[in-house]
Amino acid sequence: MTREELKNYLPHREPMLLIDEIDIDENKVVHAKYHVTGEEFFLKGHFPGQPTVPGVILCEMMGQSCSLLILDDLIGKITLYTGIDNVRFKSQVVPGDTIEIESTLTSKRANMYFCEAKASVNGKLCAKGSLSFALIEDTRKKDE
């Protein structure tokens, strides 16, 4: 699924849409990618002369990827994150890198979802963690 197709499911828009493409395999694992161009807003001050993708942005990428685990339930809904636990950052992500995110759903209770995610570049782990989110009604105006 392309970035434009993802806009049918995710409420995020530029500059906060941080997934370029996804694939969902037969085991219902989301494989997402984001290509770091070097022009992103979050690199402008983090850090001048040595741009590095902030850890919080890696968490957001993992979060958006986790949302896509429940693709069929997303239309008319928004995910609100309720927890990010046991996050570890293992290596730096810089312009020119393609971040590959793998997300799996571990459990569900009512409208609460619990996931595991990891981000890597060229097979090298950059970040991993446990994320949880609630699925709520999208009450935004339809013309937004």
Backbone as numpy.savetxt, mean C-alpha at the origin, in Angstrom:
# Nx Ny Nz CAx CAy CAz Cx Cy Cz
-3.59 -5.43 -12.82 -4.44 -4.27 -12.82 -3.53 -3.03 -12.82
-3.88 -2.07 -13.63 -3.08 -0.86 -13.76 -3.47 0.20 -12.73
-2.68 1.25 -12.67 -2.94 2.37 -11.76 -4.32 2.99 -12.01
-4.68 3.18 -13.27 -5.99 3.75 -13.59 -7.12 2.82 -13.16
-6.95 1.51 -13.35 -7.97 0.55 -12.92 -8.11 0.53 -11.41
-7.00 0.73 -10.69 -7.03 0.74 -9.23 -7.91 1.86 -8.68
-8.03 2.95 -9.45 -8.85 4.08 -9.01 -10.33 3.72 -8.91
-10.75 2.61 -9.51 -12.12 2.13 -9.37 -12.36 1.53 -7.98
-11.29 1.20 -7.27 -11.40 0.51 -5.99 -10.86 1.32 -4.81
-9.76 2.03 -5.03 -9.14 2.80 -3.95 -9.60 4.26 -4.02
-9.84 4.90 -2.89 -10.23 6.31 -2.90 -9.04 7.25 -3.09
-7.83 6.73 -3.00 -6.62 7.55 -3.10 -6.45 8.11 -4.50
-5.90 9.31 -4.56 -5.55 9.95 -5.82 -4.17 10.57 -5.67
-3.58 10.96 -6.79 -2.26 11.57 -6.76 -2.32 12.80 -5.84
-1.32 13.01 -5.04 -0.06 12.28 -4.99 -0.05 11.12 -3.99
-1.20 10.75 -3.42 -1.21 9.71 -2.39 -1.57 8.31 -2.90
-1.83 8.15 -4.18 -2.00 6.80 -4.74 -0.61 6.23 -4.92
-0.25 5.28 -4.09 1.13 4.80 -4.02 1.28 3.35 -4.48
0.41 2.94 -5.39 0.50 1.63 -6.03 0.40 1.87 -7.53
1.31 1.31 -8.30 1.28 1.46 -9.76 0.56 0.31 -10.45
0.67 -0.89 -9.89 0.05 -2.06 -10.50 -0.07 -3.17 -9.47
-1.04 -4.07 -9.68 -1.18 -5.23 -8.80 -1.51 -6.48 -9.61
-1.26 -7.57 -8.97 -1.67 -8.88 -9.46 -2.11 -9.66 -8.22
-3.19 -10.40 -8.33 -3.64 -11.24 -7.22 -3.49 -12.68 -7.67
-2.70 -13.47 -6.94 -2.44 -14.84 -7.37 -3.54 -15.79 -6.91
-3.39 -17.05 -7.29 -4.41 -18.06 -6.99 -4.58 -18.31 -5.50
-3.59 -17.93 -4.69 -3.69 -18.08 -3.24 -4.23 -16.82 -2.56
-4.74 -15.87 -3.38 -5.30 -14.61 -2.91 -4.26 -13.75 -2.20
-3.04 -13.80 -2.71 -1.96 -12.93 -2.24 -1.86 -11.78 -3.22
-1.84 -10.55 -2.70 -1.68 -9.37 -3.56 -0.19 -9.12 -3.77
0.18 -8.95 -5.03 1.54 -8.57 -5.41 1.42 -7.19 -6.06
1.90 -6.17 -5.37 1.79 -4.79 -5.85 3.17 -4.24 -6.14
3.20 -3.23 -7.02 4.47 -2.57 -7.35 4.29 -1.06 -7.35
5.37 -0.41 -6.95 5.45 1.04 -7.07 6.85 1.38 -7.56
6.92 2.18 -8.62 8.19 2.57 -9.22 8.57 3.96 -8.69
9.66 4.04 -7.93 10.10 5.30 -7.34 10.83 6.11 -8.42
10.24 7.22 -8.82 10.80 8.03 -9.91 11.84 9.03 -9.44
11.73 9.45 -8.19 12.59 10.50 -7.68 11.90 11.85 -7.66
10.73 11.94 -8.29 9.97 13.19 -8.35 8.88 13.27 -7.29
8.73 12.24 -6.46 7.65 12.18 -5.47 7.78 13.31 -4.44
6.64 13.79 -3.98 6.60 14.88 -3.00 7.36 14.53 -1.73
7.31 13.28 -1.31 7.93 12.87 -0.06 9.45 12.77 -0.14
10.02 12.83 -1.33 11.47 12.79 -1.46 12.11 14.18 -1.47
11.29 15.21 -1.68 11.82 16.57 -1.83 12.58 17.04 -0.58
12.16 16.65 0.59 12.85 17.06 1.81 13.38 15.90 2.62
13.34 14.71 2.08 13.73 13.50 2.83 14.70 12.68 2.01
15.84 12.94 1.85 16.69 13.99 2.40 17.37 14.68 1.23
17.50 16.01 1.23 18.15 16.71 0.12 19.56 16.15 -0.12
19.82 15.80 -1.37 21.12 15.24 -1.73 21.22 13.75 -1.55
20.31 13.15 -0.78 20.30 11.70 -0.57 18.85 11.26 -0.35
18.01 11.37 -1.40 16.59 11.04 -1.23 16.37 9.58 -0.83
15.52 9.42 0.18 15.20 8.10 0.72 13.70 8.05 0.98
13.04 6.98 0.55 11.61 6.83 0.80 11.39 6.68 2.30
10.58 7.56 2.91 10.32 7.48 4.35 9.61 6.18 4.74
9.91 5.70 5.93 9.28 4.48 6.43 7.77 4.58 6.48
7.25 5.75 6.85 5.80 5.92 6.92 5.17 5.77 5.53
5.88 6.16 4.49 5.37 6.00 3.12 5.39 4.51 2.75
6.42 3.78 3.15 6.43 2.33 2.92 5.24 1.68 3.62
4.91 2.15 4.83 3.73 1.63 5.53 2.46 1.93 4.76
2.34 3.14 4.21 1.16 3.49 3.42 1.05 2.61 2.17
2.17 2.34 1.53 2.16 1.46 0.36 1.69 0.06 0.75
2.20 -0.43 1.86 1.76 -1.76 2.33 0.27 -1.72 2.68
-0.18 -0.62 3.28 -1.59 -0.48 3.63 -2.49 -0.48 2.41
-2.12 0.28 1.38 -2.92 0.29 0.15 -2.95 -1.09 -0.48
-1.83 -1.78 -0.44 -1.78 -3.14 -0.98 -2.72 -4.07 -0.20
-2.71 -3.95 1.12 -3.60 -4.79 1.94 -5.06 -4.53 1.62
-5.43 -3.29 1.36 -6.82 -2.97 1.00 -7.29 -3.80 -0.19
-6.37 -4.02 -1.11 -6.72 -4.72 -2.34 -6.96 -6.21 -2.14
-6.69 -6.71 -0.94 -6.99 -8.11 -0.62 -8.50 -8.37 -0.61
-9.28 -7.31 -0.40 -10.74 -7.46 -0.35 -11.37 -6.67 -1.50
-10.76 -6.79 -2.64 -11.13 -6.02 -3.83 -12.64 -5.98 -4.08
-13.30 -7.10 -4.02 -14.73 -7.16 -4.32 -15.60 -6.40 -3.32
-15.08 -6.20 -2.11 -15.84 -5.51 -1.07 -15.56 -4.00 -1.03
-14.61 -3.51 -1.82 -14.17 -2.12 -1.72 -15.11 -1.10 -2.37
-15.88 -1.49 -3.36 -16.73 -0.52 -4.05 -17.77 0.03 -3.08
-17.78 1.36 -2.97 -18.69 2.03 -2.06 -18.21 2.06 -0.62
-16.97 1.64 -0.40 -16.42 1.57 0.96 -15.04 2.24 0.97
-14.57 2.53 2.17 -13.23 3.06 2.40 -12.60 2.25 3.53
-11.30 2.02 3.43 -10.59 1.35 4.51 -9.94 2.41 5.40
-10.11 2.24 6.69 -9.46 3.10 7.68 -8.56 2.20 8.53
-7.29 2.54 8.58 -6.35 1.69 9.31 -6.52 1.85 10.80
-6.54 0.71 11.49 -6.73 0.68 12.93 -5.46 0.27 13.66
-4.50 -0.26 12.93 -3.24 -0.66 13.57 -2.16 -1.00 12.58
-0.96 -0.67 12.97 0.25 -1.07 12.25 1.19 -1.57 13.33
1.43 -2.86 13.35 2.19 -3.48 14.44 3.42 -4.22 13.92
4.38 -4.33 14.80 5.60 -5.11 14.53 6.28 -4.72 13.23
6.24 -3.44 12.88 6.87 -2.98 11.65 8.38 -2.92 11.86
9.10 -3.43 10.88 10.55 -3.39 10.89 11.01 -2.88 9.54
12.01 -2.01 9.56 12.60 -1.48 8.34 13.98 -2.10 8.20
14.23 -2.72 7.06 15.45 -3.51 6.89 16.46 -2.89 5.94
16.00 -2.14 4.94 16.95 -1.52 4.01 16.32 -0.29 3.37
17.16 0.55 2.86 16.79 1.83 2.28 16.15 1.64 0.90
15.20 2.53 0.57 14.58 2.57 -0.76 14.86 3.95 -1.35
15.37 3.96 -2.59 15.83 5.21 -3.21 15.25 5.35 -4.62
15.35 6.55 -5.20 14.88 6.75 -6.58 15.48 5.72 -7.53
14.63 5.25 -8.45 15.03 4.22 -9.40 14.64 2.82 -8.96
14.33 2.66 -7.67 13.91 1.34 -7.16 12.47 1.05 -7.54
12.18 -0.22 -7.75 10.80 -0.69 -7.86 10.49 -1.47 -6.59
9.55 -0.96 -5.83 9.15 -1.61 -4.58 8.10 -2.67 -4.92
8.34 -3.88 -4.46 7.39 -4.98 -4.64 6.80 -5.29 -3.28
5.48 -5.23 -3.20 4.78 -5.43 -1.94 3.95 -6.70 -2.05
4.06 -7.53 -1.04 3.27 -8.77 -0.97 2.42 -8.70 0.28
1.10 -8.89 0.11 0.16 -8.78 1.22 -0.73 -10.01 1.30
-0.99 -10.44 2.53 -1.88 -11.58 2.74 -2.86 -11.23 3.87
-4.08 -11.72 3.71 -5.11 -11.56 4.73 -4.95 -12.70 5.72
-4.82 -12.37 7.01 -4.64 -13.42 8.01 -5.92 -13.74 8.75
-6.80 -12.74 8.95 -8.10 -13.01 9.58 -9.04 -11.84 9.39
-10.31 -12.12 9.70 -11.38 -11.12 9.56 -12.36 -11.32 10.71
-12.79 -10.18 11.31 -13.84 -10.21 12.34 -14.77 -9.06 12.05
-16.01 -9.36 11.70 -17.00 -8.34 11.34 -16.43 -7.47 10.23
-16.31 -6.16 10.46 -15.77 -5.28 9.41 -14.28 -4.99 9.62
-13.61 -5.80 10.44 -12.18 -5.64 10.73 -11.37 -6.70 9.98
-10.26 -6.26 9.39 -9.40 -7.15 8.60 -7.98 -7.06 9.15
-7.29 -8.19 9.17 -5.93 -8.28 9.70 -5.03 -8.89 8.62
-3.90 -8.23 8.38 -3.04 -8.60 7.24 -1.58 -8.61 7.65
-0.79 -9.29 6.81 0.66 -9.25 6.89 1.14 -8.70 5.56
2.17 -7.85 5.61 2.71 -7.28 4.38 4.22 -7.17 4.48
4.84 -7.26 3.31 6.29 -7.03 3.25 6.60 -6.32 1.94
7.60 -5.44 2.01 8.05 -4.68 0.85 9.50 -5.05 0.58
9.84 -5.22 -0.69 11.21 -5.56 -1.05 11.59 -4.87 -2.34
12.89 -4.76 -2.56 13.45 -4.24 -3.81 14.47 -5.27 -4.29
14.28 -5.74 -5.51 15.18 -6.76 -6.08 15.37 -7.95 -5.16
14.27 -8.37 -4.50 14.31 -9.53 -3.62 14.86 -9.26 -2.23
15.32 -8.04 -1.96 15.87 -7.70 -0.65 14.78 -7.03 0.19
14.49 -7.59 1.36 13.45 -7.08 2.24 13.77 -5.65 2.70
12.78 -4.75 2.55 12.92 -3.35 2.98 12.10 -3.06 4.22
10.89 -3.63 4.27 9.99 -3.39 5.40 9.00 -4.54 5.50
8.53 -4.77 6.71 7.48 -5.78 6.92 6.70 -5.39 8.16
5.46 -5.90 8.22 4.66 -5.60 9.39 3.27 -6.20 9.32
2.54 -6.07 10.42 1.15 -6.50 10.52 0.28 -5.26 10.49
-0.77 -5.30 9.68 -1.66 -4.15 9.54 -3.10 -4.59 9.78
-3.91 -3.69 10.31 -5.33 -3.98 10.46 -6.12 -2.75 10.01
-7.31 -3.02 9.49 -8.16 -1.92 9.03 -9.62 -2.26 9.17
-10.43 -1.21 9.25 -11.89 -1.34 9.27 -12.42 -0.92 7.91
-13.47 -1.57 7.47 -14.12 -1.24 6.21 -15.40 -0.47 6.55
-15.48 0.79 6.06 -16.64 1.63 6.37 -17.27 2.14 5.08
-18.49 2.66 5.20 -19.18 3.24 4.04 -18.44 4.47 3.54
-18.41 4.64 2.23 -17.83 5.83 1.61 -18.93 6.87 1.54
-18.81 7.91 2.36 -19.85 8.94 2.41 -19.45 10.20 1.66
-18.37 10.12 0.87 -17.97 11.30 0.09 -19.01 11.58 -0.99
-19.03 12.85 -1.42 -19.91 13.22 -2.53 -19.44 12.49 -3.78
-20.35 12.05 -4.59 -20.04 11.25 -5.77 -19.25 12.00 -6.84
-19.28 13.33 -6.83 -18.57 14.07 -7.87 -17.10 14.34 -7.52
-16.63 13.84 -6.36 -15.23 14.06 -5.95 -14.33 13.02 -6.56
